[in-house]
PDB file of C-alpha atoms in Angstrom:
ATOM      1  CA  MET E  73      65.864  71.289 -11.319  1.00  0.00           C
ATOM      2  CA  GLU E  74      68.119  70.743 -14.218  1.00  0.00           C
ATOM      3  CA  ALA E  75      69.754  67.813 -12.178  1.00  0.00           C
ATOM      4  CA  LEU E  76      66.742  66.170 -12.129  1.00  0.00           C
ATOM      5  CA  MET E  77      66.238  66.395 -15.792  1.00  0.00           C
ATOM      6  CA  THR E  78      69.515  65.034 -16.433  1.00  0.00           C
ATOM      7  CA  LEU E  79      69.052  62.188 -14.192  1.00  0.00           C
ATOM      8  CA  LEU E  80      65.169  61.429 -16.140  1.00  0.00           C
ATOM      9  CA  VAL E  81      67.195  61.838 -19.673  1.00  0.00           C
ATOM     10  CA  GLY E  82      69.404  59.362 -18.523  1.00  0.00           C
ATOM     11  CA  ILE E  83      66.774  56.871 -16.972  1.00  0.00           C
ATOM     12  CA  PHE E  84      65.395  57.360 -20.689  1.00  0.00           C
ATOM     13  CA  PHE E  85      68.387  56.337 -22.245  1.00  0.00           C
ATOM     14  CA  ALA E  86      68.634  53.180 -20.140  1.00  0.00           C
ATOM     15  CA  ILE E  87      65.163  52.158 -21.095  1.00  0.00           C
ATOM     16  CA  ALA E  88      65.678  52.957 -24.455  1.00  0.00           C
ATOM     17  CA  ILE E  89      68.762  50.574 -24.733  1.00  0.00           C
ATOM     18  CA  TYR E  90      66.963  47.984 -22.453  1.00  0.00           C
ATOM     19  CA  LEU E  91      64.693  47.413 -25.346  1.00  0.00           C
ATOM     20  CA  PHE E  92      66.666  47.355 -27.901  1.00  0.00           C
ATOM     21  CA  LEU E  93      68.282  44.398 -26.954  1.00  0.00           C
ATOM     22  CA  SER E  94      65.108  42.608 -26.740  1.00  0.00           C
ATOM     23  CA  ARG E  95      64.214  39.644 -29.544  1.00  0.00           C
ATOM     24  CA  HIS E  96      60.200  41.118 -30.306  1.00  0.00           C
ATOM     25  CA  ILE E  97      60.078  44.168 -32.985  1.00  0.00           C
ATOM     26  CA  ILE E  98      57.712  45.864 -30.880  1.00  0.00           C
ATOM     27  CA  ARG E  99      59.753  46.528 -27.865  1.00  0.00           C
ATOM     28  CA  ILE E 100      62.164  47.655 -30.612  1.00  0.00           C
ATOM     29  CA  LEU E 101      59.813  50.132 -31.939  1.00  0.00           C
ATOM     30  CA  LEU E 102      58.923  51.420 -28.178  1.00  0.00           C
ATOM     31  CA  GLY E 103      62.582  51.640 -27.434  1.00  0.00           C
ATOM     32  CA  VAL E 104      63.280  54.124 -30.584  1.00  0.00           C
ATOM     33  CA  THR E 105      60.477  56.021 -29.424  1.00  0.00           C
ATOM     34  CA  ILE E 106      61.536  56.221 -25.823  1.00  0.00           C
ATOM     35  CA  LEU E 107      64.858  57.164 -27.354  1.00  0.00           C
ATOM     36  CA  GLY E 108      64.012  60.201 -29.443  1.00  0.00           C
ATOM     37  CA  ASN E 109      61.892  61.183 -26.209  1.00  0.00           C
ATOM     38  CA  ALA E 110      65.174  61.177 -24.328  1.00  0.00           C
ATOM     39  CA  VAL E 111      66.939  62.963 -26.904  1.00  0.00           C
ATOM     40  CA  ASN E 112      64.459  65.733 -27.277  1.00  0.00           C
ATOM     41  CA  LEU E 113      64.407  66.172 -23.785  1.00  0.00           C
ATOM     42  CA  LEU E 114      68.107  66.594 -23.564  1.00  0.00           C
ATOM     43  CA  ILE E 115      68.132  69.210 -26.194  1.00  0.00           C
ATOM     44  CA  PHE E 116      65.362  70.949 -24.034  1.00  0.00           C
ATOM     45  CA  THR E 117      67.548  70.814 -20.675  1.00  0.00           C
ATOM     46  CA  SER E 118      70.517  72.313 -22.367  1.00  0.00           C
ATOM     47  CA  GLY E 119      68.786  75.176 -23.546  1.00  0.00           C
ATOM     48  CA  ARG E 120      68.373  76.261 -19.731  1.00  0.00           C
ATOM     49  CA  LEU E 121      64.952  75.934 -17.834  1.00  0.00           C
ATOM     50  CA  THR E 122      63.407  78.865 -16.152  1.00  0.00           C
ATOM     51  CA  GLN E 123      60.006  78.941 -14.251  1.00  0.00           C
ATOM     52  CA  GLU E 124      59.356  82.573 -14.468  1.00  0.00           C
ATOM     53  CA  ILE E 125      60.995  84.214 -17.331  1.00  0.00           C
ATOM     54  CA  PRO E 126      59.559  83.560 -20.869  1.00  0.00           C
ATOM     55  CA  PRO E 127      61.880  82.673 -23.579  1.00  0.00           C
ATOM     56  CA  ILE E 128      61.088  85.629 -25.157  1.00  0.00           C
ATOM     57  CA  LEU E 129      60.892  88.636 -23.756  1.00  0.00           C
ATOM     58  CA  SER E 130      59.374  92.091 -25.237  1.00  0.00           C
ATOM     59  CA  GLY E 131      60.003  95.741 -23.840  1.00  0.00           C
ATOM     60  CA  ASN E 132      62.930  96.998 -22.678  1.00  0.00           C
ATOM     61  CA  ALA E 133      66.317  95.486 -24.288  1.00  0.00           C
ATOM     62  CA  ALA E 134      68.460  96.683 -21.092  1.00  0.00           C
ATOM     63  CA  ALA E 135      66.458  95.111 -18.352  1.00  0.00           C
ATOM     64  CA  ALA E 136      66.004  91.679 -20.878  1.00  0.00           C
ATOM     65  CA  ARG E 137      70.084  91.343 -20.701  1.00  0.00           C
ATOM     66  CA  GLN E 138      70.219  91.637 -16.636  1.00  0.00           C
ATOM     67  CA  MET E 139      68.085  88.498 -16.704  1.00  0.00           C
ATOM     68  CA  VAL E 140      68.503  84.800 -17.216  1.00  0.00           C
ATOM     69  CA  THR E 141      66.756  83.709 -19.849  1.00  0.00           C
ATOM     70  CA  ALA E 142      65.254  80.378 -21.868  1.00  0.00           C
ATOM     71  CA  ASN E 143      67.186  79.696 -25.270  1.00  0.00           C
ATOM     72  CA  PRO E 144      64.249  79.515 -27.738  1.00  0.00           C
ATOM     73  CA  LEU E 145      65.924  77.708 -30.059  1.00  0.00           C
ATOM     74  CA  PRO E 146      66.033  74.280 -28.503  1.00  0.00           C
ATOM     75  CA  GLN E 147      62.574  74.386 -27.957  1.00  0.00           C
ATOM     76  CA  ALA E 148      61.520  75.178 -31.663  1.00  0.00           C
ATOM     77  CA  LEU E 149      63.885  72.151 -32.660  1.00  0.00           C
ATOM     78  CA  ILE E 150      62.066  70.282 -30.080  1.00  0.00           C
ATOM     79  CA  LEU E 151      58.926  71.091 -32.039  1.00  0.00           C
ATOM     80  CA  THR E 152      60.507  70.247 -35.231  1.00  0.00           C
ATOM     81  CA  ALA E 153      61.507  66.773 -33.783  1.00  0.00           C
ATOM     82  CA  ILE E 154      58.651  65.387 -32.152  1.00  0.00           C
ATOM     83  CA  VAL E 155      56.630  65.855 -35.864  1.00  0.00           C
ATOM     84  CA  ILE E 156      59.224  63.942 -37.459  1.00  0.00           C
ATOM     85  CA  SER E 157      59.506  61.163 -34.405  1.00  0.00           C
ATOM     86  CA  PHE E 158      56.126  60.536 -34.418  1.00  0.00           C
ATOM     87  CA  SER E 159      55.785  60.653 -38.581  1.00  0.00           C
ATOM     88  CA  PHE E 160      59.287  57.963 -38.112  1.00  0.00           C
ATOM     89  CA  PHE E 161      57.652  56.137 -35.356  1.00  0.00           C
ATOM     90  CA  ALA E 162      54.205  55.416 -37.871  1.00  0.00           C
ATOM     91  CA  PHE E 163      56.210  54.320 -40.781  1.00  0.00           C
ATOM     92  CA  LEU E 164      58.215  51.942 -38.272  1.00  0.00           C
ATOM     93  CA  LEU E 165      55.079  50.585 -36.546  1.00  0.00           C
ATOM     94  CA  VAL E 166      53.190  49.834 -40.160  1.00  0.00           C
ATOM     95  CA  LEU E 167      56.514  48.500 -41.369  1.00  0.00           C
ATOM     96  CA  ALA E 168      56.386  45.750 -38.571  1.00  0.00           C
ATOM     97  CA  TYR E 169      52.659  45.184 -38.621  1.00  0.00           C
ATOM     98  CA  ARG E 170      53.541  44.346 -42.233  1.00  0.00           C
ATOM     99  CA  ALA E 171      56.476  42.114 -41.688  1.00  0.00           C
ATOM    100  CA  TYR E 172      54.514  40.488 -39.090  1.00  0.00           C
ATOM    101  CA  GLN E 173      51.453  39.949 -41.676  1.00  0.00           C
ATOM    102  CA  GLU E 174      54.111  37.806 -44.173  1.00  0.00           C
ATOM    103  CA  LEU E 175      56.267  36.318 -41.785  1.00  0.00           C
ATOM    104  CA  GLU E 176      53.531  35.238 -39.010  1.00  0.00           C
ATOM    105  CA  THR E 177      56.181  36.485 -36.068  1.00  0.00           C
ATOM    106  CA  ASP E 178      57.521  39.573 -34.130  1.00  0.00           C
ATOM    107  CA  ASP E 179      60.385  37.577 -33.298  1.00  0.00           C
ATOM    108  CA  ILE E 180      63.507  38.849 -34.623  1.00  0.00           C
ATOM    109  CA  GLU E 181      65.565  35.787 -34.755  1.00  0.00           C
ATOM    110  CA  GLU E 182      62.898  34.411 -36.642  1.00  0.00           C
ATOM    111  CA  MET E 183      62.615  37.228 -39.133  1.00  0.00           C
ATOM    112  CA  ARG E 184      65.877  36.378 -40.197  1.00  0.00           C
ATOM    113  CA  PHE E 185      65.125  33.200 -41.643  1.00  0.00           C
ATOM    114  CA  ALA E 186      62.410  34.799 -43.771  1.00  0.00           C
ATOM    115  CA  GLU E 187      62.927  32.559 -46.981  1.00  0.00           C
ATOM    116  CA  PRO E 188      61.335  29.673 -47.150  1.00  0.00           C
ATOM    117  CA  GLU E 189      63.699  26.343 -47.123  1.00  0.00           C
ATOM    118  CA  ASN E 190      61.996  23.946 -50.081  1.00  0.00           C
ATOM    119  CA  GLN E 191      62.162  26.624 -52.617  1.00  0.00           C
ATOM    120  CA  GLN E 192      63.800  26.519 -55.873  1.00  0.00           C
ATOM    121  CA  LEU E 193      66.727  29.107 -56.182  1.00  0.00           C
ATOM    122  CA  PRO E 194      65.993  32.004 -58.891  1.00  0.00           C
ATOM    123  CA  PRO E 195      67.729  31.997 -62.307  1.00  0.00           C
ATOM    124  CA  LEU E 196      71.006  33.058 -62.038  1.00  0.00           C
ATOM    125  CA  GLY E 197      71.384  34.269 -65.571  1.00  0.00           C
ATOM    126  CA  TYR E 198      69.905  35.338 -68.551  1.00  0.00           C
TER     127      TYR E 198
END
């Protein structure tokens, strides 16, 4: 199970890097989202995956020490990371939409030359 999850994390990282190399801003934003999900899945996998045993056991502590349980800390970290990554993605999406409205393009190379060509320079002194 953990080997399959590790392979899935590697695929997510590869897809995210591929999308980062794109020239269009929306693909880059999708790459950021997939990268965040890959990191969350990596943290979740590092906390041990067990199907039968819950991460928090109640009752006899001696019996609990003998069982291999999942670590609840990565699960708590992932819940926090999901909220943070969603708000970060929403902010980047609004920022990209605003840049598209102003520059009328989503191409990174065209966004690089955002300054108008035939405009006077601003005053350089007081």
